[in-house]
PDB file of N, CA and C in Angstrom:
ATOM      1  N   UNK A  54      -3.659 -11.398 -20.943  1.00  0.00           N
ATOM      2  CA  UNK A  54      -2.531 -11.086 -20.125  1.00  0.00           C
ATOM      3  C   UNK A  54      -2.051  -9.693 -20.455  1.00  0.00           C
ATOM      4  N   UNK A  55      -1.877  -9.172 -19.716  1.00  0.00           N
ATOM      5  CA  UNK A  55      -0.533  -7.560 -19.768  1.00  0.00           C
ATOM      6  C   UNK A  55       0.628  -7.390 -19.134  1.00  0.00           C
ATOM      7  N   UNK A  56       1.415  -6.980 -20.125  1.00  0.00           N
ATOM      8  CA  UNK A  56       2.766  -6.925 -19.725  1.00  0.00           C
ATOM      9  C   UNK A  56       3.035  -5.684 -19.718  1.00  0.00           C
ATOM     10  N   UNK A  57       3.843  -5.155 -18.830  1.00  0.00           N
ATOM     11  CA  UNK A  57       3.991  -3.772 -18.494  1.00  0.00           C
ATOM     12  C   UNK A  57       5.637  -3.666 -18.399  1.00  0.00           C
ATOM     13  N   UNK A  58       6.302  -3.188 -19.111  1.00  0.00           N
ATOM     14  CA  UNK A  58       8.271  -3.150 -18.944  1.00  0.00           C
ATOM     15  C   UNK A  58       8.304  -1.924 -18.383  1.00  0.00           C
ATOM     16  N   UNK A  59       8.988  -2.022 -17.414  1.00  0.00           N
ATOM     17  CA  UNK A  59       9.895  -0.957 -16.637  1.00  0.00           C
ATOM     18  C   UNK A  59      10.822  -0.053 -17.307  1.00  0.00           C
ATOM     19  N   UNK A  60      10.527   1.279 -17.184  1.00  0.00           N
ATOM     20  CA  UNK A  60      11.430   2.251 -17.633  1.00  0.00           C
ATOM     21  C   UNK A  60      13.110   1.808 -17.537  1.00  0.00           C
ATOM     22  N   UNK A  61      14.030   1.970 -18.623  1.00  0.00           N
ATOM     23  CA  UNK A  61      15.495   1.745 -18.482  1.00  0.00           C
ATOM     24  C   UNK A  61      16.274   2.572 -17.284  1.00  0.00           C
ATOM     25  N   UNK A  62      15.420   4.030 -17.173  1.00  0.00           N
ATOM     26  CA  UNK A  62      15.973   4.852 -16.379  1.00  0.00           C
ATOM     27  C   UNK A  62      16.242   4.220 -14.745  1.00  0.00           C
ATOM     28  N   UNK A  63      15.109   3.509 -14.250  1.00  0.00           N
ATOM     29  CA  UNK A  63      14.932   2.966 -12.817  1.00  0.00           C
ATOM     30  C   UNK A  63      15.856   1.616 -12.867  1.00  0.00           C
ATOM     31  N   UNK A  64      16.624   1.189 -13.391  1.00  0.00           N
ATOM     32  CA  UNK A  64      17.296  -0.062 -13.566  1.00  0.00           C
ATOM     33  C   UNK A  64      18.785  -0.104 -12.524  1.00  0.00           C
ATOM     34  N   UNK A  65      18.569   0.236 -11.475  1.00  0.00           N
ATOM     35  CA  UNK A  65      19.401   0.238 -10.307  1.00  0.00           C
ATOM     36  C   UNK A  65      19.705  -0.787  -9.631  1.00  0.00           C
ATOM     37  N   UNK A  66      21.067  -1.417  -9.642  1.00  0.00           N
ATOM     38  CA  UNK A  66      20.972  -2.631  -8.616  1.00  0.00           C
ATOM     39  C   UNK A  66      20.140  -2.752  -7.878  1.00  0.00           C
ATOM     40  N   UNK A  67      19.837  -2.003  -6.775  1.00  0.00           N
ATOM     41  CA  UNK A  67      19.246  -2.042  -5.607  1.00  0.00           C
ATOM     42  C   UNK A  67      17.710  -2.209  -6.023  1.00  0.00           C
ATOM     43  N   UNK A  68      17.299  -1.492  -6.945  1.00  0.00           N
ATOM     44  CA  UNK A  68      15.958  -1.382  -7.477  1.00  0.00           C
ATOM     45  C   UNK A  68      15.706  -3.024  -8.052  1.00  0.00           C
ATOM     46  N   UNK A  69      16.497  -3.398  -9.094  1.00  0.00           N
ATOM     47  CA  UNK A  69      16.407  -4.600  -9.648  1.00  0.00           C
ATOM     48  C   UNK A  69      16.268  -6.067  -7.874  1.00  0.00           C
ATOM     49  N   UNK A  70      16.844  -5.739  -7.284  1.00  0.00           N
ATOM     50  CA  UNK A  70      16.671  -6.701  -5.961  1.00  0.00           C
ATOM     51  C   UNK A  70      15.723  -6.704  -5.399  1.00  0.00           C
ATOM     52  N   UNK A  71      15.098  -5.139  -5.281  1.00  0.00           N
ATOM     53  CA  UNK A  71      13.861  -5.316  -4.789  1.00  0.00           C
ATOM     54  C   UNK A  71      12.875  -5.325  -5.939  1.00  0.00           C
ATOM     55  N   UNK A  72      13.163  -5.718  -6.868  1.00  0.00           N
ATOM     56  CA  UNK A  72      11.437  -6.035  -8.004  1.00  0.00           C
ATOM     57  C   UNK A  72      11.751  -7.538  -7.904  1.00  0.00           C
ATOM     58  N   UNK A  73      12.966  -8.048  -7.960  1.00  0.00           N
ATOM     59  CA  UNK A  73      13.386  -9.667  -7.504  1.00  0.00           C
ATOM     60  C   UNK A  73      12.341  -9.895  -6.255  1.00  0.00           C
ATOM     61  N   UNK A  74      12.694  -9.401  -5.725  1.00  0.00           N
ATOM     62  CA  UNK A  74      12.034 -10.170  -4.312  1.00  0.00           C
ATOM     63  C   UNK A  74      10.503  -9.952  -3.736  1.00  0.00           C
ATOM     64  N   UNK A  75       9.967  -8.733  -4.730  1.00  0.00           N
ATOM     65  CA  UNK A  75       8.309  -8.481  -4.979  1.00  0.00           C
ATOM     66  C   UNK A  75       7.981  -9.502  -5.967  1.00  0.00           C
ATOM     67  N   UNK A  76       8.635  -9.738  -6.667  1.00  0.00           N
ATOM     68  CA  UNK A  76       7.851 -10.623  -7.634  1.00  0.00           C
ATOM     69  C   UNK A  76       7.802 -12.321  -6.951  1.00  0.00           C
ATOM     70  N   UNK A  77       8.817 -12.402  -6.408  1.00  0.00           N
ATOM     71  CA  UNK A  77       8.951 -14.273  -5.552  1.00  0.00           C
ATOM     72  C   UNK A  77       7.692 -13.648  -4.356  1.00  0.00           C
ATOM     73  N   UNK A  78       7.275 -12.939  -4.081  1.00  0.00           N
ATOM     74  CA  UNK A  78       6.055 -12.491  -3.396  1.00  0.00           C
ATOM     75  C   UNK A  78       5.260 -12.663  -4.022  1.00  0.00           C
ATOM     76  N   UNK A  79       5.116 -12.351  -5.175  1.00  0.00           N
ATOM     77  CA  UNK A  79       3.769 -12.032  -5.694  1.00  0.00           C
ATOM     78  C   UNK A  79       3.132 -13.383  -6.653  1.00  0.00           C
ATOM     79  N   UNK A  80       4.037 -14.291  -6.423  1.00  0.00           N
ATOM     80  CA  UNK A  80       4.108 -15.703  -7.430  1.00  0.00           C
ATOM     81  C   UNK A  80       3.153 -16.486  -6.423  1.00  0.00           C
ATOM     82  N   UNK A  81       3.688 -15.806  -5.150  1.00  0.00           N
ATOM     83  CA  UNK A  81       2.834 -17.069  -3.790  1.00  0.00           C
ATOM     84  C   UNK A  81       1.675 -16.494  -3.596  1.00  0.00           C
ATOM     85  N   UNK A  82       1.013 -15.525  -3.872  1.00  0.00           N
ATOM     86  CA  UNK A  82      -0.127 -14.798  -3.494  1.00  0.00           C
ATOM     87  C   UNK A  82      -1.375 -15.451  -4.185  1.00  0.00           C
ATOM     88  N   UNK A  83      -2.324 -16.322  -4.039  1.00  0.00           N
ATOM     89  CA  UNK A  83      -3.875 -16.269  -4.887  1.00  0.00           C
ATOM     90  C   UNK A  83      -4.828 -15.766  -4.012  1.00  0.00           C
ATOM     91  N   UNK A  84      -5.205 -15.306  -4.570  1.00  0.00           N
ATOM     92  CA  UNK A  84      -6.447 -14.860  -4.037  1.00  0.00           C
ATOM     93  C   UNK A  84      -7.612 -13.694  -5.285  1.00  0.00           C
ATOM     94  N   UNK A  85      -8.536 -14.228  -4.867  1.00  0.00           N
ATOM     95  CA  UNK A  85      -9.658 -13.781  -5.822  1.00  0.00           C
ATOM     96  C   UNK A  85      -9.566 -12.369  -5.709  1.00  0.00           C
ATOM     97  N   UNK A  86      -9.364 -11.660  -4.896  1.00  0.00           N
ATOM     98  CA  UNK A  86      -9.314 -10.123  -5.275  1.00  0.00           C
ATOM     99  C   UNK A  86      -7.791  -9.438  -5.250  1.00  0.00           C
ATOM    100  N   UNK A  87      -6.761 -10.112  -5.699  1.00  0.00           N
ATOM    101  CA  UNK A  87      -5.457  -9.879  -6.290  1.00  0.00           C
ATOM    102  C   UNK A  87      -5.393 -10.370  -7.382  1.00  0.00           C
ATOM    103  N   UNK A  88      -4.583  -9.324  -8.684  1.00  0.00           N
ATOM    104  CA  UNK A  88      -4.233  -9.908  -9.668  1.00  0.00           C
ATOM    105  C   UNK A  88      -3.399 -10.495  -9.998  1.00  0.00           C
ATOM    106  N   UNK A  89      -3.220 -11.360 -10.412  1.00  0.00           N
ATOM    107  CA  UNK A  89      -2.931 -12.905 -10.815  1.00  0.00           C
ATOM    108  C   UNK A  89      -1.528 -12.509 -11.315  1.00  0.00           C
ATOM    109  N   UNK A  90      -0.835 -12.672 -10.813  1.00  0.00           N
ATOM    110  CA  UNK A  90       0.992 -12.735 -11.126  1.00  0.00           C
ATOM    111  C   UNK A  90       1.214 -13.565 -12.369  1.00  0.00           C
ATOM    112  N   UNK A  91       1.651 -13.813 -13.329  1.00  0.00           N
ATOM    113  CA  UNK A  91       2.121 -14.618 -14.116  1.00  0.00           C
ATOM    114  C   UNK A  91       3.518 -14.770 -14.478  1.00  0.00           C
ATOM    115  N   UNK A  92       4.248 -13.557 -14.602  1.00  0.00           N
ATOM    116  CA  UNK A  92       5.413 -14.492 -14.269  1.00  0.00           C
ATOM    117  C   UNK A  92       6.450 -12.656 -14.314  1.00  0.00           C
ATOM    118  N   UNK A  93       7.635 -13.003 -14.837  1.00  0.00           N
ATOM    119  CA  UNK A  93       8.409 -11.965 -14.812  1.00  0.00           C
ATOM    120  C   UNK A  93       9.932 -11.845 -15.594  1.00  0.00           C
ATOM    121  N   UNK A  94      10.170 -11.116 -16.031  1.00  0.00           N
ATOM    122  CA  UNK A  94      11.423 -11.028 -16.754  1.00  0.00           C
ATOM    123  C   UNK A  94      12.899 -10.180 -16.066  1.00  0.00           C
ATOM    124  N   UNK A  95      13.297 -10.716 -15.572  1.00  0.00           N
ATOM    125  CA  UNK A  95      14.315  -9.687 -14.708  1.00  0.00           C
ATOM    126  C   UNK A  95      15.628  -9.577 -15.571  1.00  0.00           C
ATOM    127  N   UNK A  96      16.256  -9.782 -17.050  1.00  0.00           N
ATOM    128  CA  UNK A  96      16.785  -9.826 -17.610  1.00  0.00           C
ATOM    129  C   UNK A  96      17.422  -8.288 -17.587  1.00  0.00           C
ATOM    130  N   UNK A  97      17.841  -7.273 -17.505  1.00  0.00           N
ATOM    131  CA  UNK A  97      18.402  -6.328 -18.158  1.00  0.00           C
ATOM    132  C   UNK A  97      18.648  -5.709 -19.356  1.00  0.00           C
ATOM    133  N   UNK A  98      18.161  -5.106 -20.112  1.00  0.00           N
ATOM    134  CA  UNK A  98      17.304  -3.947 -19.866  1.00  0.00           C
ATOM    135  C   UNK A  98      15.617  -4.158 -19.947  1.00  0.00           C
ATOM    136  N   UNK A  99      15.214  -5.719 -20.460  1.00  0.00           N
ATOM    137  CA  UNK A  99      14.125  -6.041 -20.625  1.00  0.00           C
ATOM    138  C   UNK A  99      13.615  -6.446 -19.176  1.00  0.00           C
ATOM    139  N   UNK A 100      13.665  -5.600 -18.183  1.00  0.00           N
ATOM    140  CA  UNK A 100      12.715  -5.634 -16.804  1.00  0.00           C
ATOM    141  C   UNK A 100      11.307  -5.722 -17.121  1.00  0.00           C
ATOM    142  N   UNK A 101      10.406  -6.568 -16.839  1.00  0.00           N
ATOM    143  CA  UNK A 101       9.287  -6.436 -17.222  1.00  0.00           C
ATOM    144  C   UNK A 101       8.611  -7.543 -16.327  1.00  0.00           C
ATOM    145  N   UNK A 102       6.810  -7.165 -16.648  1.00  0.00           N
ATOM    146  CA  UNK A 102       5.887  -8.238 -15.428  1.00  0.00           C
ATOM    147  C   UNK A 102       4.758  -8.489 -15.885  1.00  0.00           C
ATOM    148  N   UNK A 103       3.974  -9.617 -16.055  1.00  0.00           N
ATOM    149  CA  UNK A 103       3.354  -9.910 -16.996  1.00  0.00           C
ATOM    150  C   UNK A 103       1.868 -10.948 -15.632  1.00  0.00           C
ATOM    151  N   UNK A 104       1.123 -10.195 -15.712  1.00  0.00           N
ATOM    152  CA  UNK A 104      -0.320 -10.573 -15.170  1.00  0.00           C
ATOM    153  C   UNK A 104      -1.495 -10.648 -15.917  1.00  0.00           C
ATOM    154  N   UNK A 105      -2.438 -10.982 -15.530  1.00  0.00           N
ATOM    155  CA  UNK A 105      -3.647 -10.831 -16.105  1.00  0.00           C
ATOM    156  C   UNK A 105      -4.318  -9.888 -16.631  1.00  0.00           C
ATOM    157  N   UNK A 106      -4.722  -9.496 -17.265  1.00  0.00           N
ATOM    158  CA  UNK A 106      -5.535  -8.472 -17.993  1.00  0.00           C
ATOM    159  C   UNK A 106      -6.613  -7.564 -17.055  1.00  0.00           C
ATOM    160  N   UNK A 107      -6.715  -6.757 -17.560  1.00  0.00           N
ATOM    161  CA  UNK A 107      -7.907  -5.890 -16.511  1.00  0.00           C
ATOM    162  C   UNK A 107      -8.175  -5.480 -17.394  1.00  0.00           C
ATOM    163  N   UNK A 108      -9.426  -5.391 -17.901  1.00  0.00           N
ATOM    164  CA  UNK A 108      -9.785  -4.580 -18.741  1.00  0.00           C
ATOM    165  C   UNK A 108     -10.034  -2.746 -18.482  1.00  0.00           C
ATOM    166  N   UNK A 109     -10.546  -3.061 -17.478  1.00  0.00           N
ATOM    167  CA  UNK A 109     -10.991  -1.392 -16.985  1.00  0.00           C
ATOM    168  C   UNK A 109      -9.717  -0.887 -16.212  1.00  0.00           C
ATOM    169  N   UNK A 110      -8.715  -1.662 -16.322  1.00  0.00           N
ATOM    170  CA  UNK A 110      -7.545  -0.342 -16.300  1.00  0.00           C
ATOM    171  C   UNK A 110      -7.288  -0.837 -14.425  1.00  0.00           C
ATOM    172  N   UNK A 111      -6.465  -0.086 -13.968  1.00  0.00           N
ATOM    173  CA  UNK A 111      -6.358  -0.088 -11.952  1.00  0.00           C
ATOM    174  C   UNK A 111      -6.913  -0.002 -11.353  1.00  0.00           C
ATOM    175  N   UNK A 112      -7.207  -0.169 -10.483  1.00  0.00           N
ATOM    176  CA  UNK A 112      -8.464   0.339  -9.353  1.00  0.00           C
ATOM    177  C   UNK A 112      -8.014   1.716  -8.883  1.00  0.00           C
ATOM    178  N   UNK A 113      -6.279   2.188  -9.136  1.00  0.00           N
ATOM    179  CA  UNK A 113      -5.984   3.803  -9.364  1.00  0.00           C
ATOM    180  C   UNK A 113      -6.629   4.485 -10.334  1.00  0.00           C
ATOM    181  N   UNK A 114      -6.600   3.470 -11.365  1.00  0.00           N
ATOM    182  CA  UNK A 114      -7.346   4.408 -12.582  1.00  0.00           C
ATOM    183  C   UNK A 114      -8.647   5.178 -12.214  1.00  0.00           C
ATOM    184  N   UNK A 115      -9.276   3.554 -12.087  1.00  0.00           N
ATOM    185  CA  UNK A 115     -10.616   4.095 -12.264  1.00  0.00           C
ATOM    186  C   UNK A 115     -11.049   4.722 -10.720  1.00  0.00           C
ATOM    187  N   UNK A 116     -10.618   4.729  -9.917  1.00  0.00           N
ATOM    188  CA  UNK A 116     -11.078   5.691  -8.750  1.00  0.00           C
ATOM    189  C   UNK A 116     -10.548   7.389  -9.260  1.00  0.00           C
ATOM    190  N   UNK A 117      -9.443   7.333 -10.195  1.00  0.00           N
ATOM    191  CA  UNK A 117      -8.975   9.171 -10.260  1.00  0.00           C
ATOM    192  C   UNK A 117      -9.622   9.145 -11.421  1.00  0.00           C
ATOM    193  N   UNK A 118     -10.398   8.172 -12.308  1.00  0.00           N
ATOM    194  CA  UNK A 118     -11.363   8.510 -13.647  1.00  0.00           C
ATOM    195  C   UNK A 118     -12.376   9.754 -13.709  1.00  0.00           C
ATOM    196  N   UNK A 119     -12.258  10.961 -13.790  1.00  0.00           N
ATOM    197  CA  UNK A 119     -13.404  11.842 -13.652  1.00  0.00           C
ATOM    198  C   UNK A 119     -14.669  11.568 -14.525  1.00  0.00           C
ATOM    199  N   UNK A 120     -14.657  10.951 -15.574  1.00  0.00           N
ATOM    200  CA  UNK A 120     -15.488  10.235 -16.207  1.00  0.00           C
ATOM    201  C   UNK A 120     -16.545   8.740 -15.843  1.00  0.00           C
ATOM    202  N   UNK A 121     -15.772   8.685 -14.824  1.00  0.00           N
ATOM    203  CA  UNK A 121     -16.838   7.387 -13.900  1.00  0.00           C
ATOM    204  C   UNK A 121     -17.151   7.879 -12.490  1.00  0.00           C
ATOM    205  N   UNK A 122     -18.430   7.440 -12.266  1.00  0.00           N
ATOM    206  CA  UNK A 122     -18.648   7.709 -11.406  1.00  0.00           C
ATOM    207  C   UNK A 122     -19.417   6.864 -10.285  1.00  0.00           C
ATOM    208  N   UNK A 123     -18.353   7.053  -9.160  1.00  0.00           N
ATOM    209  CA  UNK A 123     -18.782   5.811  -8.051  1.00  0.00           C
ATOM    210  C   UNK A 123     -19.376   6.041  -7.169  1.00  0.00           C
ATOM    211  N   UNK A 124     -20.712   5.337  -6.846  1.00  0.00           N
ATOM    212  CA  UNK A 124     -21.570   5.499  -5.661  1.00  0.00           C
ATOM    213  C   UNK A 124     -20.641   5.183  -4.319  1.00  0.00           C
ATOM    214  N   UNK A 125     -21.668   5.461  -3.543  1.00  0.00           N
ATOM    215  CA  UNK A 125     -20.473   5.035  -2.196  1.00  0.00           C
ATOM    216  C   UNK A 125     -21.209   3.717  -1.956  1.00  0.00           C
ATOM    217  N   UNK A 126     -21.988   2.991  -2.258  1.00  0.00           N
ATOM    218  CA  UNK A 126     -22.040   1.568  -2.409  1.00  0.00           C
ATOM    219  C   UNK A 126     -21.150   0.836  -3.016  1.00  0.00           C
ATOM    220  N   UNK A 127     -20.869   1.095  -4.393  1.00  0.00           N
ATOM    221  CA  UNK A 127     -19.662   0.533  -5.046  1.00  0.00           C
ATOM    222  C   UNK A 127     -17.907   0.887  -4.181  1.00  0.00           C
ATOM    223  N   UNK A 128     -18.411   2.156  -4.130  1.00  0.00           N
ATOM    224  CA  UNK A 128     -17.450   2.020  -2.659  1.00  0.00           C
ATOM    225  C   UNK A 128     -16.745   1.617  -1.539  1.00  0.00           C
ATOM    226  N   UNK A 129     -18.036   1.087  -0.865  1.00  0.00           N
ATOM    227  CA  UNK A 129     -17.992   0.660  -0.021  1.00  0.00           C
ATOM    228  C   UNK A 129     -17.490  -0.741  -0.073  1.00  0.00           C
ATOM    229  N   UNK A 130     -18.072  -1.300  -1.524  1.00  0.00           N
ATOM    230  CA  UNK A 130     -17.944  -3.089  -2.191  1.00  0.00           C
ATOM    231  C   UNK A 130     -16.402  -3.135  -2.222  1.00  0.00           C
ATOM    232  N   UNK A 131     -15.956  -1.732  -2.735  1.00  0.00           N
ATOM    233  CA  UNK A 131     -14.368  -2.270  -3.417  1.00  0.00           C
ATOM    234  C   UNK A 131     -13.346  -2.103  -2.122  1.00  0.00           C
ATOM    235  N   UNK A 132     -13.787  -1.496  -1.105  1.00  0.00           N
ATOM    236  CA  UNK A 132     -12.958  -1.754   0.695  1.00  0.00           C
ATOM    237  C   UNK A 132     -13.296  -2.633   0.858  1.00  0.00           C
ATOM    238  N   UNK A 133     -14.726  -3.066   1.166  1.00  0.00           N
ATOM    239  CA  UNK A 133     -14.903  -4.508   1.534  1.00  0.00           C
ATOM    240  C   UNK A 133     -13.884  -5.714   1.144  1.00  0.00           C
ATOM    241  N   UNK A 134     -13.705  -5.735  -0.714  1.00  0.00           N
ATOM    242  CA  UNK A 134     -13.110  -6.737  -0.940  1.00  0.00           C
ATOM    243  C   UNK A 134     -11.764  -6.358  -0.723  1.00  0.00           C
ATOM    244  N   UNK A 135     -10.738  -5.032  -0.655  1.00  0.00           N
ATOM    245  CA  UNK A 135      -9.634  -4.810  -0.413  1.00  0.00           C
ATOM    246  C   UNK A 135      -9.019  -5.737   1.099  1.00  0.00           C
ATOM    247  N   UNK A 136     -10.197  -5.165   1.881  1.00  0.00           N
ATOM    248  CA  UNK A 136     -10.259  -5.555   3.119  1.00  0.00           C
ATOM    249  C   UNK A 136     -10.297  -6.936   3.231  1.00  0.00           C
ATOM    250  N   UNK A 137     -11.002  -7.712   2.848  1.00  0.00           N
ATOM    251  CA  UNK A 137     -10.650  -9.363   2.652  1.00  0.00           C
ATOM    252  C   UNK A 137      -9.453  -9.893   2.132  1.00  0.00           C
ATOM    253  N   UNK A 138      -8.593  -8.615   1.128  1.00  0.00           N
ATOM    254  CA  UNK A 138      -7.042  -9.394   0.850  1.00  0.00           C
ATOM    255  C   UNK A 138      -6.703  -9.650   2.391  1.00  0.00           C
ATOM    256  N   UNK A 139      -6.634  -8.606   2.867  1.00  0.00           N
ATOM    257  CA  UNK A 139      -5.692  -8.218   4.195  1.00  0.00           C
ATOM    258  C   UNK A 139      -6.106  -8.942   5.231  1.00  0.00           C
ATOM    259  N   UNK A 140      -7.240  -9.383   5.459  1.00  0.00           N
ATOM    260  CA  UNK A 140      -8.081 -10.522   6.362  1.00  0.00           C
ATOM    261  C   UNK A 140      -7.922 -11.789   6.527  1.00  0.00           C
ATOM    262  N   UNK A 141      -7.752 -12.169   5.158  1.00  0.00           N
ATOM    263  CA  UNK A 141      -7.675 -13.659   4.779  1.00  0.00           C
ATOM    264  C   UNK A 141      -6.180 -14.186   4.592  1.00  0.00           C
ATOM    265  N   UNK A 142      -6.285 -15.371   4.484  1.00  0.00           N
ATOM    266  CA  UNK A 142      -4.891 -15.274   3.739  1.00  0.00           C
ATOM    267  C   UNK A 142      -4.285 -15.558   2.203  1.00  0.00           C
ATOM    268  N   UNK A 143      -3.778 -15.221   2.040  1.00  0.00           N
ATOM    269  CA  UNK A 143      -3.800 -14.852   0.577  1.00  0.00           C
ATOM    270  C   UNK A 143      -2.949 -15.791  -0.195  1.00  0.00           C
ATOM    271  N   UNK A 144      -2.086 -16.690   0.274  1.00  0.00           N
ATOM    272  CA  UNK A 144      -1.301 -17.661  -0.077  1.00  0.00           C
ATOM    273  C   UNK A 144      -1.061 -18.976   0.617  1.00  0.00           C
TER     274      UNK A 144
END
């Protein structure tokens, strides 16, 4: 699992309502090519969100990784499956 806490600085009512109401989103979501929600801490100042592990980091990461390098087959694989979140239904 990884837990990732939110900077103190972004801790804005308005901000805190909307990570409330992404996360009751993101609790209903399964699907094999989304990561796995596990749960969430909305406490103050301990904002924080806790999912599954990735080992190799975001799919931001590793697409701006200058150190990896992606065919446009693998490419093409990781739209494909993006494209099946958005296709299917996911919850």
């Amino acid at each position: 699992m990884a837990i990732k806490k939110l900077p103190a600085h972004k801790l804005t009512e308005e901000f805190l309502r909307e990570f409330a109401r992404e996360a009751r989103l993101m609790r209903s979501l399964r699907h094999p090519n989304v990561l796995q929600f596990l749960g969430a801490c909305l406490d103050p100042p301990d904002i924080c969100i806790v999912t599954e592990y990735m080992p190799r980091g975001s799919l931001y990461q590793l697409i701006h990784d200058k150190t990896v390098t992606l065919t446009w087959e693998r490419i093409r694989l990781i739209a494909l499956d993006a494209a099946k979140v958005l296709t299917q239904r996911a919850f």
